[in-house]
Tab-separated table of N, CA and C in Angstrom:
chain	number	residue	atom	x	y	z
A	1	UNK	N	-45.643	-120.845	-47.723
A	1	UNK	CA	-44.757	-120.982	-46.585
A	1	UNK	C	-44.486	-119.635	-45.928
A	2	UNK	N	-44.448	-118.595	-46.746
A	2	UNK	CA	-44.164	-117.265	-46.218
A	2	UNK	C	-45.227	-116.831	-45.207
A	3	UNK	N	-46.497	-117.086	-45.510
A	3	UNK	CA	-47.589	-116.713	-44.599
A	3	UNK	C	-47.459	-117.454	-43.273
A	4	UNK	N	-47.085	-118.723	-43.330
A	4	UNK	CA	-46.893	-119.510	-42.111
A	4	UNK	C	-45.783	-118.906	-41.254
A	5	UNK	N	-44.641	-118.665	-41.866
A	5	UNK	CA	-43.487	-118.143	-41.123
A	5	UNK	C	-43.792	-116.768	-40.536
A	6	UNK	N	-44.381	-115.886	-41.334
A	6	UNK	CA	-44.682	-114.534	-40.844
A	6	UNK	C	-45.707	-114.550	-39.711
A	7	UNK	N	-46.745	-115.363	-39.836
A	7	UNK	CA	-47.746	-115.401	-38.764
A	7	UNK	C	-47.181	-116.065	-37.511
A	8	UNK	N	-46.337	-117.075	-37.656
A	8	UNK	CA	-45.722	-117.716	-36.487
A	8	UNK	C	-44.772	-116.759	-35.774
A	9	UNK	N	-43.913	-116.098	-36.531
A	9	UNK	CA	-42.975	-115.145	-35.924
A	9	UNK	C	-43.731	-113.971	-35.318
A	10	UNK	N	-44.746	-113.480	-36.020
A	10	UNK	CA	-45.537	-112.366	-35.499
A	10	UNK	C	-46.229	-112.704	-34.196
A	11	UNK	N	-46.853	-113.878	-34.128
A	11	UNK	CA	-47.539	-114.289	-32.900
A	11	UNK	C	-46.542	-114.495	-31.768
A	12	UNK	N	-45.433	-115.149	-32.054
A	12	UNK	CA	-44.402	-115.382	-31.046
A	12	UNK	C	-43.887	-114.050	-30.494
A	13	UNK	N	-43.580	-113.103	-31.389
A	13	UNK	CA	-43.060	-111.797	-30.968
A	13	UNK	C	-44.101	-111.008	-30.179
A	14	UNK	N	-45.347	-111.028	-30.626
A	14	UNK	CA	-46.416	-110.328	-29.914
A	14	UNK	C	-46.608	-110.913	-28.519
A	15	UNK	N	-46.583	-112.230	-28.425
A	15	UNK	CA	-46.728	-112.895	-27.132
A	15	UNK	C	-45.575	-112.540	-26.198
A	16	UNK	N	-44.358	-112.742	-26.655
A	16	UNK	CA	-43.207	-112.496	-25.785
A	16	UNK	C	-43.059	-111.009	-25.456
A	17	UNK	N	-43.348	-110.147	-26.418
A	17	UNK	CA	-43.293	-108.705	-26.155
A	17	UNK	C	-44.326	-108.268	-25.134
A	18	UNK	N	-45.544	-108.793	-25.250
A	18	UNK	CA	-46.593	-108.425	-24.285
A	18	UNK	C	-46.256	-108.947	-22.893
A	19	UNK	N	-45.717	-110.153	-22.810
A	19	UNK	CA	-45.337	-110.704	-21.503
A	19	UNK	C	-44.216	-109.885	-20.878
A	20	UNK	N	-43.211	-109.545	-21.675
A	20	UNK	CA	-42.114	-108.744	-21.132
A	20	UNK	C	-42.640	-107.400	-20.631
A	21	UNK	N	-43.456	-106.743	-21.435
A	21	UNK	CA	-43.975	-105.429	-21.061
A	21	UNK	C	-44.784	-105.493	-19.771
A	22	UNK	N	-45.694	-106.424	-19.688
A	22	UNK	CA	-46.582	-106.500	-18.526
A	22	UNK	C	-45.840	-106.980	-17.279
A	23	UNK	N	-45.031	-108.011	-17.427
A	23	UNK	CA	-44.356	-108.585	-16.258
A	23	UNK	C	-43.232	-107.681	-15.768
A	24	UNK	N	-42.427	-107.140	-16.675
A	24	UNK	CA	-41.245	-106.383	-16.266
A	24	UNK	C	-41.458	-104.863	-16.298
A	25	UNK	N	-41.915	-104.315	-17.417
A	25	UNK	CA	-42.068	-102.859	-17.513
A	25	UNK	C	-43.178	-102.337	-16.602
A	26	UNK	N	-44.314	-103.037	-16.566
A	26	UNK	CA	-45.397	-102.636	-15.661
A	26	UNK	C	-45.229	-103.232	-14.261
A	27	UNK	N	-44.218	-104.091	-14.092
A	27	UNK	CA	-43.887	-104.695	-12.798
A	27	UNK	C	-45.018	-105.550	-12.230
A	28	UNK	N	-45.752	-106.221	-13.098
A	28	UNK	CA	-46.871	-107.041	-12.638
A	28	UNK	C	-46.408	-108.202	-11.764
A	29	UNK	N	-45.165	-108.640	-11.940
A	29	UNK	CA	-44.665	-109.743	-11.116
A	29	UNK	C	-44.627	-109.362	-9.640
A	30	UNK	N	-44.553	-108.065	-9.341
A	30	UNK	CA	-44.541	-107.609	-7.946
A	30	UNK	C	-45.867	-107.017	-7.489
A	31	UNK	N	-46.545	-106.268	-8.372
A	31	UNK	CA	-47.816	-105.661	-7.945
A	31	UNK	C	-48.987	-106.628	-8.084
A	32	UNK	N	-48.807	-107.684	-8.876
A	32	UNK	CA	-49.736	-108.813	-9.033
A	32	UNK	C	-51.035	-108.513	-9.767
A	33	UNK	N	-51.565	-107.307	-9.699
A	33	UNK	CA	-52.820	-107.003	-10.398
A	33	UNK	C	-52.860	-105.524	-10.769
A	34	UNK	N	-53.486	-105.245	-11.899
A	34	UNK	CA	-53.598	-103.875	-12.383
A	34	UNK	C	-54.890	-103.756	-13.181
A	35	UNK	N	-55.772	-102.853	-12.762
A	35	UNK	CA	-57.009	-102.616	-13.505
A	35	UNK	C	-56.689	-101.817	-14.759
A	36	UNK	N	-57.067	-102.345	-15.914
A	36	UNK	CA	-56.826	-101.687	-17.194
A	36	UNK	C	-58.104	-101.026	-17.683
A	37	UNK	N	-59.183	-101.779	-17.725
A	37	UNK	CA	-60.488	-101.289	-18.159
A	37	UNK	C	-61.541	-102.005	-17.334
A	38	UNK	N	-61.675	-101.583	-16.060
A	38	UNK	CA	-62.586	-102.290	-15.154
A	38	UNK	C	-64.033	-102.190	-15.632
A	39	UNK	N	-64.820	-103.213	-15.482
A	39	UNK	CA	-64.494	-104.548	-14.971
A	39	UNK	C	-64.103	-105.516	-16.084
A	40	UNK	N	-63.953	-105.013	-17.317
A	40	UNK	CA	-63.768	-105.896	-18.470
A	40	UNK	C	-62.362	-106.478	-18.593
A	41	UNK	N	-61.342	-105.677	-18.355
A	41	UNK	CA	-59.967	-106.146	-18.534
A	41	UNK	C	-59.113	-105.767	-17.340
A	42	UNK	N	-58.471	-106.780	-16.812
A	42	UNK	CA	-57.566	-106.602	-15.682
A	42	UNK	C	-56.317	-107.428	-15.958
A	43	UNK	N	-55.151	-106.863	-15.662
A	43	UNK	CA	-53.921	-107.645	-15.714
A	43	UNK	C	-53.740	-108.255	-14.334
A	44	UNK	N	-53.676	-109.572	-14.287
A	44	UNK	CA	-53.485	-110.272	-13.013
A	44	UNK	C	-52.440	-111.363	-13.233
A	45	UNK	N	-51.343	-111.270	-12.505
A	45	UNK	CA	-50.221	-112.181	-12.701
A	45	UNK	C	-50.555	-113.585	-12.243
A	46	UNK	N	-50.254	-114.534	-13.100
A	46	UNK	CA	-50.415	-115.938	-12.763
A	46	UNK	C	-49.337	-116.751	-13.457
A	47	UNK	N	-48.793	-117.711	-12.771
A	47	UNK	CA	-47.794	-118.611	-13.356
A	47	UNK	C	-48.426	-119.987	-13.473
A	48	UNK	N	-48.653	-120.422	-14.679
A	48	UNK	CA	-49.359	-121.671	-14.939
A	48	UNK	C	-48.359	-122.793	-15.215
A	49	UNK	N	-48.305	-123.761	-14.316
A	49	UNK	CA	-47.411	-124.909	-14.485
A	49	UNK	C	-48.081	-126.043	-15.256
A	50	UNK	N	-49.394	-125.949	-15.445
A	50	UNK	CA	-50.130	-127.003	-16.141
A	50	UNK	C	-50.556	-126.549	-17.522
A	51	UNK	N	-51.764	-126.985	-17.913
A	51	UNK	CA	-52.336	-126.552	-19.186
A	51	UNK	C	-53.451	-125.555	-18.870
A	52	UNK	N	-54.400	-125.386	-19.748
A	52	UNK	CA	-55.463	-124.396	-19.534
A	52	UNK	C	-56.051	-124.457	-18.138
A	53	UNK	N	-56.228	-123.290	-17.556
A	53	UNK	CA	-56.848	-123.126	-16.239
A	53	UNK	C	-56.093	-123.879	-15.148
A	54	UNK	N	-54.808	-124.144	-15.350
A	54	UNK	CA	-53.995	-124.801	-14.338
A	54	UNK	C	-54.185	-126.301	-14.233
A	55	UNK	N	-54.919	-126.891	-15.174
A	55	UNK	CA	-55.101	-128.344	-15.140
A	55	UNK	C	-53.749	-129.041	-15.266
A	56	UNK	N	-53.588	-130.132	-14.596
A	56	UNK	CA	-52.380	-130.955	-14.596
A	56	UNK	C	-51.191	-130.290	-13.908
A	57	UNK	N	-51.414	-129.231	-13.152
A	57	UNK	CA	-50.313	-128.662	-12.379
A	57	UNK	C	-50.202	-129.458	-11.084
A	58	UNK	N	-49.110	-129.323	-10.413
A	58	UNK	CA	-48.912	-130.067	-9.179
A	58	UNK	C	-47.733	-131.019	-9.275
A	59	UNK	N	-47.301	-131.309	-10.489
A	59	UNK	CA	-46.090	-132.102	-10.711
A	59	UNK	C	-45.186	-131.262	-11.613
A	60	UNK	N	-44.735	-130.116	-11.102
A	60	UNK	CA	-44.131	-129.115	-11.968
A	60	UNK	C	-42.966	-129.599	-12.834
A	61	UNK	N	-42.022	-130.339	-12.282
A	61	UNK	CA	-40.843	-130.664	-13.078
A	61	UNK	C	-41.144	-131.679	-14.175
A	62	UNK	N	-41.771	-132.781	-13.819
A	62	UNK	CA	-42.089	-133.801	-14.822
A	62	UNK	C	-43.101	-133.266	-15.834
A	63	UNK	N	-44.116	-132.568	-15.356
A	63	UNK	CA	-45.158	-132.044	-16.241
A	63	UNK	C	-44.594	-130.972	-17.163
A	64	UNK	N	-43.680	-130.175	-16.653
A	64	UNK	CA	-43.068	-129.123	-17.460
A	64	UNK	C	-42.435	-129.718	-18.717
A	65	UNK	N	-41.614	-130.734	-18.567
A	65	UNK	CA	-40.915	-131.326	-19.708
A	65	UNK	C	-41.863	-132.089	-20.624
A	66	UNK	N	-42.861	-132.717	-20.053
A	66	UNK	CA	-43.856	-133.407	-20.870
A	66	UNK	C	-44.629	-132.405	-21.730
A	67	UNK	N	-45.047	-131.296	-21.133
A	67	UNK	CA	-45.799	-130.284	-21.881
A	67	UNK	C	-44.940	-129.624	-22.954
A	68	UNK	N	-43.657	-129.425	-22.673
A	68	UNK	CA	-42.744	-128.881	-23.687
A	68	UNK	C	-42.655	-129.846	-24.868
A	69	UNK	N	-42.466	-131.127	-24.578
A	69	UNK	CA	-42.348	-132.134	-25.644
A	69	UNK	C	-43.633	-132.236	-26.459
A	70	UNK	N	-44.777	-132.234	-25.791
A	70	UNK	CA	-46.064	-132.331	-26.491
A	70	UNK	C	-46.282	-131.097	-27.369
A	71	UNK	N	-45.989	-129.911	-26.850
A	71	UNK	CA	-46.180	-128.679	-27.626
A	71	UNK	C	-45.287	-128.661	-28.860
A	72	UNK	N	-44.054	-129.101	-28.713
A	72	UNK	CA	-43.144	-129.132	-29.860
A	72	UNK	C	-43.609	-130.172	-30.878
A	73	UNK	N	-44.007	-131.341	-30.417
A	73	UNK	CA	-44.479	-132.392	-31.331
A	73	UNK	C	-45.716	-131.937	-32.104
A	74	UNK	N	-46.664	-131.331	-31.414
A	74	UNK	CA	-47.874	-130.838	-32.082
A	74	UNK	C	-47.522	-129.724	-33.059
A	75	UNK	N	-46.604	-128.846	-32.679
A	75	UNK	CA	-46.186	-127.753	-33.564
A	75	UNK	C	-45.564	-128.289	-34.849
A	76	UNK	N	-44.725	-129.307	-34.731
A	76	UNK	CA	-44.104	-129.911	-35.916
A	76	UNK	C	-45.172	-130.550	-36.803
A	77	UNK	N	-46.085	-131.294	-36.201
A	77	UNK	CA	-47.138	-131.963	-36.972
A	77	UNK	C	-48.032	-130.951	-37.686
A	78	UNK	N	-48.476	-129.911	-36.964
A	78	UNK	CA	-49.346	-128.882	-37.558
A	78	UNK	C	-48.607	-128.145	-38.670
A	79	UNK	N	-47.339	-127.844	-38.459
A	79	UNK	CA	-46.545	-127.149	-39.477
A	79	UNK	C	-46.474	-127.966	-40.763
A	80	UNK	N	-46.157	-129.232	-40.634
A	80	UNK	CA	-46.046	-130.096	-41.818
A	80	UNK	C	-47.386	-130.224	-42.535
A	81	UNK	N	-48.451	-130.390	-41.778
A	81	UNK	CA	-49.787	-130.529	-42.351
A	81	UNK	C	-50.183	-129.277	-43.126
A	82	UNK	N	-50.020	-128.115	-42.498
A	82	UNK	CA	-50.449	-126.867	-43.135
A	82	UNK	C	-49.578	-126.522	-44.337
A	83	UNK	N	-48.285	-126.756	-44.239
A	83	UNK	CA	-47.404	-126.438	-45.362
A	83	UNK	C	-47.653	-127.373	-46.544
A	84	UNK	N	-47.988	-128.610	-46.258
A	84	UNK	CA	-48.318	-129.561	-47.326
A	84	UNK	C	-49.627	-129.157	-48.008
A	85	UNK	N	-50.552	-128.612	-47.226
A	85	UNK	CA	-51.849	-128.190	-47.761
A	85	UNK	C	-51.671	-127.008	-48.706
A	86	UNK	N	-50.872	-126.038	-48.316
A	86	UNK	CA	-50.524	-124.927	-49.189
A	86	UNK	C	-51.475	-123.749	-49.231
A	87	UNK	N	-52.684	-123.865	-48.688
A	87	UNK	CA	-53.625	-122.743	-48.755
A	87	UNK	C	-53.256	-121.656	-47.742
A	88	UNK	N	-53.475	-120.424	-48.135
A	88	UNK	CA	-53.081	-119.269	-47.331
A	88	UNK	C	-53.661	-119.307	-45.925
A	89	UNK	N	-54.964	-119.491	-45.792
A	89	UNK	CA	-55.584	-119.440	-44.465
A	89	UNK	C	-55.158	-120.616	-43.584
A	90	UNK	N	-54.852	-121.744	-44.177
A	90	UNK	CA	-54.312	-122.872	-43.409
A	90	UNK	C	-52.931	-122.511	-42.870
A	91	UNK	N	-52.126	-121.873	-43.702
A	91	UNK	CA	-50.786	-121.492	-43.273
A	91	UNK	C	-50.830	-120.417	-42.191
A	92	UNK	N	-51.700	-119.430	-42.355
A	92	UNK	CA	-51.832	-118.382	-41.333
A	92	UNK	C	-52.327	-118.987	-40.023
A	93	UNK	N	-53.344	-119.824	-40.094
A	93	UNK	CA	-53.886	-120.465	-38.889
A	93	UNK	C	-52.827	-121.312	-38.195
A	94	UNK	N	-52.099	-122.096	-38.968
A	94	UNK	CA	-51.035	-122.924	-38.392
A	94	UNK	C	-49.947	-122.053	-37.776
A	95	UNK	N	-49.618	-120.963	-38.428
A	95	UNK	CA	-48.609	-120.051	-37.887
A	95	UNK	C	-49.026	-119.452	-36.557
A	96	UNK	N	-50.295	-119.065	-36.442
A	96	UNK	CA	-50.791	-118.535	-35.168
A	96	UNK	C	-50.685	-119.582	-34.067
A	97	UNK	N	-51.106	-120.807	-34.377
A	97	UNK	CA	-51.057	-121.884	-33.389
A	97	UNK	C	-49.614	-122.193	-32.985
A	98	UNK	N	-48.737	-122.342	-33.953
A	98	UNK	CA	-47.342	-122.691	-33.665
A	98	UNK	C	-46.628	-121.545	-32.945
A	99	UNK	N	-46.833	-120.318	-33.384
A	99	UNK	CA	-46.208	-119.176	-32.709
A	99	UNK	C	-46.641	-119.062	-31.263
A	100	UNK	N	-47.931	-119.265	-31.000
A	100	UNK	CA	-48.429	-119.239	-29.626
A	100	UNK	C	-47.892	-120.383	-28.796
A	101	UNK	N	-47.890	-121.582	-29.374
A	101	UNK	CA	-47.386	-122.753	-28.644
A	101	UNK	C	-45.914	-122.579	-28.290
A	102	UNK	N	-45.121	-122.092	-29.230
A	102	UNK	CA	-43.693	-121.911	-28.960
A	102	UNK	C	-43.435	-120.761	-27.988
A	103	UNK	N	-44.315	-119.764	-27.970
A	103	UNK	CA	-44.203	-118.711	-26.960
A	103	UNK	C	-44.372	-119.270	-25.559
A	104	UNK	N	-45.336	-120.157	-25.393
A	104	UNK	CA	-45.537	-120.791	-24.087
A	104	UNK	C	-44.419	-121.780	-23.765
A	105	UNK	N	-43.867	-122.442	-24.782
A	105	UNK	CA	-42.716	-123.332	-24.564
A	105	UNK	C	-41.536	-122.529	-24.025
A	106	UNK	N	-41.280	-121.366	-24.620
A	106	UNK	CA	-40.164	-120.541	-24.140
A	106	UNK	C	-40.363	-120.144	-22.681
A	107	UNK	N	-41.583	-119.794	-22.306
A	107	UNK	CA	-41.860	-119.480	-20.894
A	107	UNK	C	-41.518	-120.663	-19.993
A	108	UNK	N	-41.936	-121.847	-20.389
A	108	UNK	CA	-41.657	-123.040	-19.572
A	108	UNK	C	-40.157	-123.288	-19.450
A	109	UNK	N	-39.425	-123.048	-20.535
A	109	UNK	CA	-37.974	-123.228	-20.493
A	109	UNK	C	-37.301	-122.186	-19.599
A	110	UNK	N	-37.730	-120.927	-19.715
A	110	UNK	CA	-37.091	-119.846	-18.959
A	110	UNK	C	-37.535	-119.767	-17.503
A	111	UNK	N	-38.836	-119.944	-17.256
A	111	UNK	CA	-39.394	-119.686	-15.926
A	111	UNK	C	-39.936	-120.931	-15.233
A	112	UNK	N	-40.068	-122.032	-15.956
A	112	UNK	CA	-40.655	-123.234	-15.374
A	112	UNK	C	-42.172	-123.229	-15.391
A	113	UNK	N	-42.767	-122.158	-15.877
A	113	UNK	CA	-44.224	-122.018	-15.950
A	113	UNK	C	-44.548	-120.963	-17.007
A	114	UNK	N	-45.796	-120.940	-17.429
A	114	UNK	CA	-46.246	-119.969	-18.429
A	114	UNK	C	-46.774	-118.726	-17.723
A	115	UNK	N	-46.317	-117.560	-18.180
A	115	UNK	CA	-46.780	-116.289	-17.622
A	115	UNK	C	-48.149	-115.950	-18.205
A	116	UNK	N	-49.173	-115.958	-17.357
A	116	UNK	CA	-50.527	-115.560	-17.745
A	116	UNK	C	-50.843	-114.238	-17.062
A	117	UNK	N	-51.526	-113.336	-17.768
A	117	UNK	CA	-51.803	-112.034	-17.167
A	117	UNK	C	-53.127	-111.414	-17.585
A	118	UNK	N	-53.774	-111.906	-18.608
A	118	UNK	CA	-55.041	-111.324	-19.053
A	118	UNK	C	-56.196	-111.931	-18.272
A	119	UNK	N	-57.025	-111.080	-17.706
A	119	UNK	CA	-58.208	-111.532	-16.984
A	119	UNK	C	-59.372	-110.679	-17.459
A	120	UNK	N	-60.390	-111.330	-17.988
A	120	UNK	CA	-61.543	-110.611	-18.521
A	120	UNK	C	-62.805	-111.071	-17.821
A	121	UNK	N	-63.591	-110.102	-17.378
A	121	UNK	CA	-64.871	-110.375	-16.731
A	121	UNK	C	-65.922	-109.472	-17.352
A	122	UNK	N	-67.164	-109.827	-17.159
A	122	UNK	CA	-68.239	-109.024	-17.737
A	122	UNK	C	-69.553	-109.305	-17.034
A	123	UNK	N	-70.354	-108.310	-17.010
A	123	UNK	CA	-71.769	-108.439	-16.678
A	123	UNK	C	-72.004	-109.054	-15.299
A	124	UNK	N	-71.186	-108.694	-14.337
A	124	UNK	CA	-71.338	-109.208	-12.983
A	124	UNK	C	-70.748	-110.584	-12.760
A	125	UNK	N	-70.162	-111.167	-13.791
A	125	UNK	CA	-69.525	-112.479	-13.661
A	125	UNK	C	-68.034	-112.260	-13.465
A	126	UNK	N	-67.508	-112.709	-12.336
A	126	UNK	CA	-66.094	-112.550	-12.036
A	126	UNK	C	-65.332	-113.784	-12.509
A	127	UNK	N	-64.537	-113.630	-13.544
A	127	UNK	CA	-63.753	-114.724	-14.110
A	127	UNK	C	-62.469	-114.896	-13.297
A	128	UNK	N	-62.249	-116.052	-12.682
A	128	UNK	CA	-61.045	-116.242	-11.868
A	128	UNK	C	-59.808	-116.635	-12.677
A	129	UNK	N	-59.941	-116.870	-13.971
A	129	UNK	CA	-58.843	-117.414	-14.767
A	129	UNK	C	-58.084	-116.334	-15.524
A	130	UNK	N	-56.800	-116.604	-15.759
A	130	UNK	CA	-55.967	-115.716	-16.563
A	130	UNK	C	-55.444	-116.490	-17.771
A	131	UNK	N	-55.072	-115.742	-18.796
A	131	UNK	CA	-54.504	-116.332	-20.001
A	131	UNK	C	-53.535	-115.332	-20.595
A	132	UNK	N	-52.956	-115.631	-21.743
A	132	UNK	CA	-51.990	-114.722	-22.353
A	132	UNK	C	-52.211	-114.642	-23.862
A	133	UNK	N	-51.402	-113.845	-24.524
A	133	UNK	CA	-51.545	-113.640	-25.962
A	133	UNK	C	-51.273	-114.940	-26.730
A	134	UNK	N	-50.337	-115.750	-26.251
A	134	UNK	CA	-50.057	-117.037	-26.905
A	134	UNK	C	-51.292	-117.924	-26.909
A	135	UNK	N	-52.037	-117.915	-25.812
A	135	UNK	CA	-53.261	-118.720	-25.740
A	135	UNK	C	-54.272	-118.277	-26.794
A	136	UNK	N	-54.335	-116.973	-27.038
A	136	UNK	CA	-55.225	-116.450	-28.078
A	136	UNK	C	-54.782	-116.979	-29.444
A	137	UNK	N	-53.469	-116.970	-29.696
A	137	UNK	CA	-52.944	-117.494	-30.954
A	137	UNK	C	-53.233	-118.970	-31.139
A	138	UNK	N	-53.040	-119.755	-30.076
A	138	UNK	CA	-53.312	-121.194	-30.150
A	138	UNK	C	-54.793	-121.430	-30.434
A	139	UNK	N	-55.651	-120.720	-29.726
A	139	UNK	CA	-57.094	-120.892	-29.898
A	139	UNK	C	-57.542	-120.447	-31.293
A	140	UNK	N	-57.114	-119.247	-31.707
A	140	UNK	CA	-57.503	-118.738	-33.030
A	140	UNK	C	-56.951	-119.635	-34.137
A	141	UNK	N	-55.719	-120.090	-33.979
A	141	UNK	CA	-55.126	-120.982	-34.969
A	141	UNK	C	-55.864	-122.302	-35.070
A	142	UNK	N	-56.230	-122.871	-33.929
A	142	UNK	CA	-56.965	-124.144	-33.928
A	142	UNK	C	-58.330	-123.984	-34.588
A	143	UNK	N	-59.023	-122.897	-34.266
A	143	UNK	CA	-60.326	-122.634	-34.896
A	143	UNK	C	-60.146	-122.466	-36.406
A	144	UNK	N	-59.126	-121.711	-36.814
A	144	UNK	CA	-58.862	-121.525	-38.238
A	144	UNK	C	-58.563	-122.828	-38.951
A	145	UNK	N	-57.791	-123.697	-38.321
A	145	UNK	CA	-57.483	-124.990	-38.942
A	145	UNK	C	-58.744	-125.822	-39.133
A	146	UNK	N	-59.639	-125.769	-38.165
A	146	UNK	CA	-60.903	-126.506	-38.289
A	146	UNK	C	-61.758	-125.903	-39.404
A	147	UNK	N	-61.870	-124.582	-39.416
A	147	UNK	CA	-62.729	-123.918	-40.405
A	147	UNK	C	-62.218	-124.067	-41.833
A	148	UNK	N	-60.904	-123.998	-42.015
A	148	UNK	CA	-60.356	-123.961	-43.368
A	148	UNK	C	-59.838	-125.301	-43.872
A	149	UNK	N	-59.818	-126.323	-43.035
A	149	UNK	CA	-59.247	-127.602	-43.476
A	149	UNK	C	-60.132	-128.328	-44.479
A	150	UNK	N	-61.418	-128.058	-44.493
A	150	UNK	CA	-62.313	-128.763	-45.406
A	150	UNK	C	-62.465	-128.108	-46.757
A	151	UNK	N	-61.882	-126.927	-46.935
A	151	UNK	CA	-62.038	-126.223	-48.206
A	151	UNK	C	-61.112	-126.809	-49.264
A	152	UNK	N	-61.567	-126.775	-50.480
A	152	UNK	CA	-60.746	-127.234	-51.605
A	152	UNK	C	-59.766	-126.135	-51.984
A	153	UNK	N	-58.576	-126.536	-52.375
A	153	UNK	CA	-57.566	-125.583	-52.829
A	153	UNK	C	-57.967	-125.048	-54.199
A	154	UNK	N	-57.954	-123.715	-54.325
A	154	UNK	CA	-58.295	-123.111	-55.615
A	154	UNK	C	-57.049	-123.080	-56.496
A	155	UNK	N	-57.209	-123.301	-57.807
A	155	UNK	CA	-56.037	-123.362	-58.701
A	155	UNK	C	-55.363	-122.031	-58.873
């Protein structure tokens, strides 16, 4: 349980800290874009009212509350599953997913949308999409749950 709690709190804090720093300290909410390591990494402000890549946006108020409820329900289910399993990597993976999901839930509660700011492009391909640290946690956690869920628990 300790690994789950530490990874969830760590991911949540990293997500919220990075958003605060980029949006407020670097003033990205006003300057909208900042080249960090061109062309590979750019901070570009985006407010996502939907899910990945802005899907399901357009009904901000109803969708906002639905997405909050779904994220919390999935977080509770994943938490119970991973804690019942007991293996370290399952708990860490679940913690990353839950910490990231709850970071995005807090954004929806505070701002009505998720603050996205990471934009990565490479090799002449211009990526129009932005994401955030919470999205990395959700993705890494989901991959970890898939990879480690089939392993047998060692005594």
